[in-house]
Amino acid sequence: MATPRTSPEVGGMGHSIKRKEDPRFLRGKGNYVDDIQLPGMLHMDIVRSPFAHAKIVKIDPSKALKVPGVLAVITGETLKQYNLHWMPTLMSDTQMVLPVEKVMYQAQEVAAVIATDRYAAADGVEAVEVEYDPLPVVVDPFKALEPGAPVLRTDKPGKTDNRIFHWEVGDRQATERALAASDVVVKQDIYLPRIHVASIETCGCVADFDRVRGKLTVYMTTQAPHAIRTVIALVAGHVGLSEEKIRVVSPDIGGGFGGKVPVYPGYVIAIAASVVIGKPVKWVEDRMENLQADSFARDYHMTARLGAKKDGTMTALEIKTIADHGYADAAANPSKFPAGLFSICTGSYGFPNAFAEVDGVYTNKPPGGIAYRCSFRVTEAVHAIERMTDVLAQELKMDPADLRMKNFIPPEKFPYKSVLGWEYDSGNYPAALKKAMDIVGYADLRREQAAKRKRGELMGIGISSFTEIVGAGPSKQFDILGIKMFDSCELRVHPTGKATARFGTKSQGQGHETTYAQIIAEELGIPAAHVEVEEGDTDTAPYGLGTYASRSTPTAGAAGAIAARKVREKAKKIAAHLLEVSEDDLVWEVGKFSVKGAPQKSKTIQDIAFAAYTNHPQGMEAGLEAVDYYDPPNLTFPFGSYICVVDIDRGTGEVKVRRFVAVDDCGNIINPMIVDGQIHGGLTMGLAPALFEEITYDESGNIQGGSFMDYLLPTAMETPKWETDKTTTPSPHHPFGAKGVGESATVGAPPAIANAVVDALSHLGVRHIDIPITPEKVWNILKEKGVAE
Amino acid sequence: MGKHTIKVTVNGDAHESEVESRLLLVHFLRENLRLTGTHIGCDTTHCGACTVLLDGVPVKSCTVLAVQADGREVMTVEGLEKDGKLDPVQEGFYQEHGLQCGYCTPGMMMTSCALLKSNPDPTEADIRRAISGNLCRCTGYVNIVKSVQHAAAAARTRQQDARAGR
Amino acid sequence: MIPASFDYHSPKTLSEAIDLLGRYPDEAKVLSGGQSLLPLLKLRLGSAGHLVDIGRIPGLEYIREEGGYLKIGGRTRESALEASDLVRAKYPILADTAAVIADPLVRNMATVGGNLAHGDPANDHPATMLALGAGVVATGPKGERTIPIDEFFTGLFTTALSPDEILTEIRIPAPPARSGGAYMKLERKVGDFATAAAAAQVTLGGGGQIERAGIGLTNAGPTPVRATAAEQFLKGKKGDAAAIAEASRLAAQAASPSPDRRGAVEYKKEMARVLTARALAKAIARAQGA
Amino acid sequence: MALEITKTFTIDSPKADVWKFLTDPERVARCLPGAAITQKVDEKNYLGTITVKVGPVSASYKGKVRFETVDEASGTAEIVASGQDVKGKGGAEMRLKSLVVERSPGQTEVTATSVVNITGILAQLARGMILVLSDQIFQKFTEAMRKEVRKEGQ
């Protein structure tokens, strides 16, 4: 990015100003859901099923009701009276709030205990007696598709199998022909395991129904408060909750990463309890509930075929996927995209032919299919193509960097229409890879590797040159339950020249209070310090679809810029009036309008704001404010090249990430400090599933990895010192050329790490290892190849 | 069952409360004293979001009983700022962007404070080791390491200034 | 996650604590650092009617050499062990061990006595104490008795302590000259229990041959494992690569680990071998330098 | 999680005594540490409880015992015991198949296969422990069984 246009005092784009949200967090004065304490507030705790699939024979609350402090036990039968025992998912599927007939996964909600404090509620949970009659458990999605497999969704009339959806994109026949005509075709099964975002704050809410006013206020850990309000109105409209009487407040959020987009049963039960009892009800998950019952990510079983000419030119790509969604499709994709944006799977390469298909499957696992800090299913797509590129390089005995350079969509071809239908807005892939190779010292590393191999030491170098697709999205294609995926800003400039800007998104650590203020500062010259940003309260903020899929800057950020430009338009009229010149005679420079050729004659935005309330032209409305609902013309396509260097312990199979260089291109940057922070965090959430995190199930449906004892979040000791750099290719269609960055690194890092490990072992004939690459997996290979210590 | 009267000094203020035996220190701080800066993240002693100083030593307050703190001193994030001046650790986290969502931050800072007390000039390896009982999901730790280094330098400067009578 | 109700006692003297344990024979549990016990209670996997906190009894936290032994008070915190100059200089195997138990914050509460008395074969001190040939001092209504570490671990989560006894001290024979030890642990991440770990303590003779070797394995069976065949084999051998290889092979044979997410049986046994070899090599190097 | 353990052992008792034992749930329960039959529903169905304790960890299950197969001619008996943790934390099912063969007069060989399936929190957190425990319980059971069969036979 070029030098900032604004002064440090104004703090517009390109300034690493310190974060406006930090003072409260640093003093322990954040306001997270569990910090909210309302008069008379009750606590809710949830009875969960130890069985993955079982009929509910009987729920006996009598002992629980005798526990001191326990006031009520809510069951599916209670909710059934109000027809609230089922609810829709964001993917137009249905899921239980509380079961009436059977449970479908281990840790599913079975009943809720309402008590005067959380200790009593926990005691009550233990005292609720539930009798189950276990049913056959289906955990393997391939077995779930076999004829004769037990049909899990017996609630769906006429459902005779466990298939949820079939989705495909591209030309199947043409791709098949192109593969047949290729000089070389490599094929690989690639599994991206089930993982969980595990934000350090779990999910929860405080539901507060005011019987007198008939108003429901819900403080909720949600990334999308407005959409949630609409969902509540749709689900509970029939019991009298009307949208204008519902206020959803998303307070400070301790990390979201996609896990706080869905509506969880706990929220609905707490709301129902508050409405019925007439008191505030707090529900906050513990960590095991969070890992075991909240929406998971990934769980994609992919089989990819990649065809190429002898010289390495890629000719065709085909990926077939079985997607394990658990017992309900509770993904949070745009509604028309059951497999999200998986069709970005042609990646950074110019494929003439491609075909992808995904089949969604029901199993006895928690529902989901949400993102894990990535745009919808983009990590899966990028992992597939970046792994396959290395598999092909190995087959052709080509250097993986050379193979990438050969197949990159050339910079001059942008905007580029991909064979699977996307119009990539901009890109310069060779520049990013070249920069990463220079920083890491690629040629030297290859020499070091060769020398080490002679000594029997194992080191590997892995590249990932990913393309992301974020900023959903244009209303012609993108909606959630019919609501178009625009986002919004409402900007008010006050008489003294300070501003309040409200947005439809919701920060969970991304620093919107700072970066949005910088956007306004850039556009209006009002210092960022004097722009107050508000989000997350549906009573005050304009409607928006929320923060996930790296959409805030591409959509709401754009709305902020456009709203500011609307304000500037009006300001220009006022300035013309004040300076007694025609609007055409005015020029704008940061923070002021001045008369062409007479720069001493000018009015600052502060002068103009004051005039807007005190001396506005007759016939013009007073005030200085604007609203923008921004409908992006296209998505944005951030990209980057990552290079990872690993060393492998031949005795234990441990993988040590020695270096990791990340060159990112997210277009124009609002706050470089924050962007670096986003990349560091994203890289760590890329490292995590690459080497550590995984949720599995045994044949009885028992979750493995359901606590932090076995779900392994990397600490500072496992995390390398990330090295970051940038290239800048502005988005041509975004108002200030930005692209979104929060998730690029999560998407790009896993294949770089996997490629590095495979590279370390490639001379032994190893071609692929599924993530997470655990020491045991590596050791098994070392042993099989006869090189274990 | 089993109530106990405990006297705990928290951030310099003496508190006397009657608590149940099983009350966890973190709940005592958050709910009885309404000091909600100390967070809960995992319940199984893995995440460190609940870290407080107990007699100056960082511990996970979700795995300490309130009764165990009887007669002892607890310091939480709310006690870091003195006379309107941020602690060097708070200043370091602010300057080096050592926090994002802010949820792990109080625990991370309490651990860092204790580290700097015992080791005023820690290496990067020392810092990484010291904070390895505190999980952060947002920052990737790079800027947290820088924040602690920043704090170490600032604390040294403050001490020198104090010695020089400035 | 909230524990079920219990009553809490904070005796000021050892005898008061022992009385309490005797008063509630089936219900009372000793609360030392609480870093294993409280999570169990919070998960409601276990229950206790009474917790007897030994944290307010003076004189249970110390590390000192006395009468040919290193004596560690039962309530000595892991962090104290880790920071002790005496331990670092003379008992590096203990410093190695303390440094890899759970994480630094847990080590500020967790105690050496608790780590042993919990009887968890996944804990780290048992293997080290086996390698060192330690003795465990139990204090009960009839006074003190010393239990040799080899007799201490009687089963999964069970020890030779009677319900009314408290582990008050660990006694480690002071190593002769030319002794060295090391503890090597493979863990999936900081804070995890060992996939496998090995403790090795050796004493070399004047000619460099091994006079005594102690080898203990962590998480290698229902109880902590002492690799006696390997120890026997090493006696009188020069600590060269061949001897280390054979001893570590023998040590792995003594392991009967359970499969879990850390690894299959074969992997864990092989890791016992690899880590024993590494621990032995380091122990011998330290002994040579001592 | 299903754990299968098979043990073959010889008892110095006639086959008839062994058979009598294996088809009497009350006696079988007596040999299982912590187990008890609380009610006989009919010839093939019983209700019972079992408490398993390992150090600080304990779990109590309440459930049913059912004879699936009782075929004296082939010497095969199959008992299924299934129960739920009284605090709602999980379930356990044990399928015990026994094959009883007379090796010589007064010498009976028993091949017992137990398949234990555990669901819930113990299966999440304590897989290794369950393995060790199942083995220990089975070991104790077979030891107690020898004594019990001989005692009754005398």
Short mmCIF file of C-alpha atoms in Angstrom, two decimals, chain A residues 18-23 25-30 32 34-37 43 118-120 122-123 196-202 252-255 257 282 285-288 372-373 508-511 673-678 680-682 684-685 688 693 707-709 711-717 719-722, chain B residues 20 22-28 30-31 34-44 46-47 49 77-81 84-86 89-106 109 124-125 127-143 145-146 149:
data_model
loop_
_atom_site.label_atom_id
_atom_site.label_comp_id
_atom_site.label_asym_id
_atom_site.label_seq_id
_atom_site.Cartn_x
_atom_site.Cartn_y
_atom_site.Cartn_z
CA LYS A 18 -4.05 1.45 18.11
CA ARG A 19 -7.35 -0.25 18.64
CA LYS A 20 -10.25 1.72 20.03
CA GLU A 21 -11.73 -1.39 21.69
CA ASP A 22 -8.60 -2.25 23.64
CA PRO A 23 -8.89 0.09 26.64
CA PHE A 25 -10.46 -5.25 27.31
CA LEU A 26 -7.13 -4.38 28.89
CA ARG A 27 -8.88 -3.37 32.09
CA GLY A 28 -11.16 -6.40 32.28
CA LYS A 29 -14.11 -4.19 31.38
CA GLY A 30 -15.28 -6.05 28.33
CA TYR A 32 -19.27 -10.68 27.37
CA ASP A 34 -21.52 -14.34 30.93
CA ASP A 35 -20.70 -10.94 32.43
CA ILE A 36 -24.31 -9.85 32.12
CA GLN A 37 -26.19 -10.00 35.38
CA HIS A 43 -29.77 -20.00 35.26
CA ARG A 118 -25.76 -22.21 38.19
CA TYR A 119 -24.73 -24.60 40.95
CA ALA A 120 -28.32 -25.61 41.62
CA ALA A 122 -25.96 -28.33 37.58
CA ASP A 123 -27.21 -30.39 40.51
CA HIS A 196 -14.43 -27.32 15.85
CA VAL A 197 -13.71 -23.60 16.02
CA ALA A 198 -13.38 -23.70 19.81
CA SER A 199 -13.37 -19.98 20.39
CA ILE A 200 -12.11 -19.42 23.92
CA GLU A 201 -15.49 -18.01 24.89
CA THR A 202 -18.19 -20.66 24.49
CA ASP A 252 -18.46 -8.36 23.23
CA ILE A 253 -17.72 -11.74 21.74
CA GLY A 254 -14.76 -13.89 22.70
CA GLY A 255 -14.01 -15.22 19.25
CA PHE A 257 -14.79 -18.04 13.67
CA LYS A 282 -28.95 -17.15 31.42
CA GLU A 285 -22.22 -23.66 27.69
CA ASP A 286 -19.25 -25.30 29.27
CA ARG A 287 -16.36 -26.31 27.05
CA MET A 288 -17.39 -29.92 26.61
CA TYR A 372 -13.88 -22.84 10.74
CA ARG A 373 -12.55 -19.39 10.17
CA GLN A 508 -15.62 -10.78 17.43
CA GLY A 509 -12.07 -9.55 17.76
CA GLN A 510 -11.44 -8.26 14.26
CA GLY A 511 -11.30 -4.65 15.45
CA MET A 673 -1.22 -3.79 12.35
CA ILE A 674 -4.65 -5.39 12.46
CA VAL A 675 -4.14 -7.19 9.16
CA ASP A 676 -0.93 -8.73 10.48
CA GLY A 677 -2.74 -9.80 13.61
CA GLN A 678 -5.49 -11.40 11.55
CA HIS A 680 -1.03 -14.50 12.61
CA GLY A 681 -4.25 -15.81 14.08
CA GLY A 682 -5.40 -17.34 10.83
CA THR A 684 -2.40 -20.59 13.88
CA MET A 685 -5.89 -21.80 13.07
CA ALA A 688 -4.15 -26.43 14.37
CA GLU A 693 -7.16 -30.87 16.03
CA SER A 707 -12.74 -31.71 25.67
CA PHE A 708 -9.53 -29.73 25.66
CA MET A 709 -7.84 -32.85 27.02
CA TYR A 711 -9.07 -31.51 21.34
CA LEU A 712 -5.65 -30.01 21.00
CA LEU A 713 -5.47 -26.27 20.57
CA PRO A 714 -1.87 -25.25 19.93
CA THR A 715 -0.14 -23.23 22.62
CA ALA A 716 2.67 -20.72 22.14
CA MET A 717 5.08 -23.65 22.32
CA THR A 719 3.13 -22.35 17.29
CA PRO A 720 6.05 -21.10 15.20
CA LYS A 721 7.08 -17.49 14.85
CA TRP A 722 5.12 -16.53 11.77
CA GLU B 20 -20.21 -22.90 49.90
CA ARG B 22 -17.50 -26.16 46.44
CA LEU B 23 -17.59 -22.58 45.16
CA LEU B 24 -14.81 -22.14 42.63
CA LEU B 25 -12.55 -19.15 43.04
CA VAL B 26 -13.43 -17.94 39.55
CA HIS B 27 -17.13 -17.86 40.41
CA PHE B 28 -16.38 -16.13 43.71
CA ARG B 30 -17.03 -13.11 38.96
CA GLU B 31 -20.34 -13.56 40.72
CA ARG B 34 -18.69 -8.95 40.25
CA LEU B 35 -15.13 -8.80 38.97
CA THR B 36 -15.94 -10.17 35.53
CA GLY B 37 -12.58 -9.47 33.94
CA THR B 38 -11.50 -13.00 34.84
CA HIS B 39 -13.04 -15.33 32.28
CA ILE B 40 -13.91 -19.00 32.01
CA GLY B 41 -12.87 -20.88 28.89
CA CYS B 42 -12.51 -24.59 29.38
CA ASP B 43 -13.29 -26.00 32.84
CA THR B 44 -10.53 -28.59 32.57
CA HIS B 46 -6.30 -26.18 29.84
CA CYS B 47 -7.04 -22.66 28.62
CA ALA B 49 -8.61 -17.66 30.63
CA VAL B 77 -6.93 -7.91 35.76
CA GLU B 78 -8.96 -5.19 37.46
CA GLY B 79 -6.06 -4.64 39.84
CA LEU B 80 -3.41 -4.00 37.20
CA GLU B 81 -4.02 -0.32 36.56
CA GLY B 84 -4.95 5.75 36.37
CA LYS B 85 -1.75 4.43 34.86
CA LEU B 86 -1.77 1.19 32.94
CA VAL B 89 1.97 -5.29 30.61
CA GLN B 90 -1.33 -3.63 29.71
CA GLU B 91 0.59 -0.95 27.84
CA GLY B 92 2.59 -3.63 26.01
CA PHE B 93 -0.52 -5.49 24.89
CA TYR B 94 -2.03 -2.20 23.70
CA GLN B 95 1.01 -1.05 21.76
CA GLU B 96 1.85 -4.39 20.15
CA HIS B 97 -1.71 -5.49 19.34
CA GLY B 98 -1.44 -8.41 21.72
CA LEU B 99 -5.17 -8.91 21.87
CA GLN B 100 -8.07 -9.32 19.49
CA CYS B 101 -11.30 -10.61 21.00
CA GLY B 102 -9.97 -9.83 24.46
CA TYR B 103 -11.24 -13.00 26.08
CA CYS B 104 -7.93 -14.68 26.90
CA THR B 105 -6.27 -11.32 27.49
CA PRO B 106 -6.77 -10.90 31.25
CA MET B 109 -1.63 -10.55 31.12
CA GLU B 124 11.24 -15.16 23.41
CA ALA B 125 11.60 -18.80 24.47
CA ILE B 127 7.91 -15.98 27.21
CA ARG B 128 6.49 -18.73 25.04
CA ARG B 129 7.15 -21.24 27.79
CA ALA B 130 5.60 -19.05 30.47
CA ILE B 131 2.37 -18.50 28.52
CA SER B 132 2.05 -22.11 27.40
CA GLY B 133 -0.75 -22.66 29.92
CA ASN B 134 -2.80 -19.86 28.34
CA LEU B 135 -4.57 -20.49 25.06
CA CYS B 136 -5.26 -17.75 22.57
CA ARG B 137 -7.31 -18.46 19.49
CA CYS B 138 -6.99 -15.06 17.80
CA THR B 139 -3.44 -13.74 17.81
CA GLY B 140 -1.20 -16.65 16.95
CA TYR B 141 0.91 -15.55 19.94
CA VAL B 142 3.40 -13.53 17.84
CA ASN B 143 2.12 -10.20 19.06
CA VAL B 145 5.34 -12.29 22.70
CA LYS B 146 6.09 -8.79 21.41
CA GLN B 149 8.89 -7.86 25.43
#
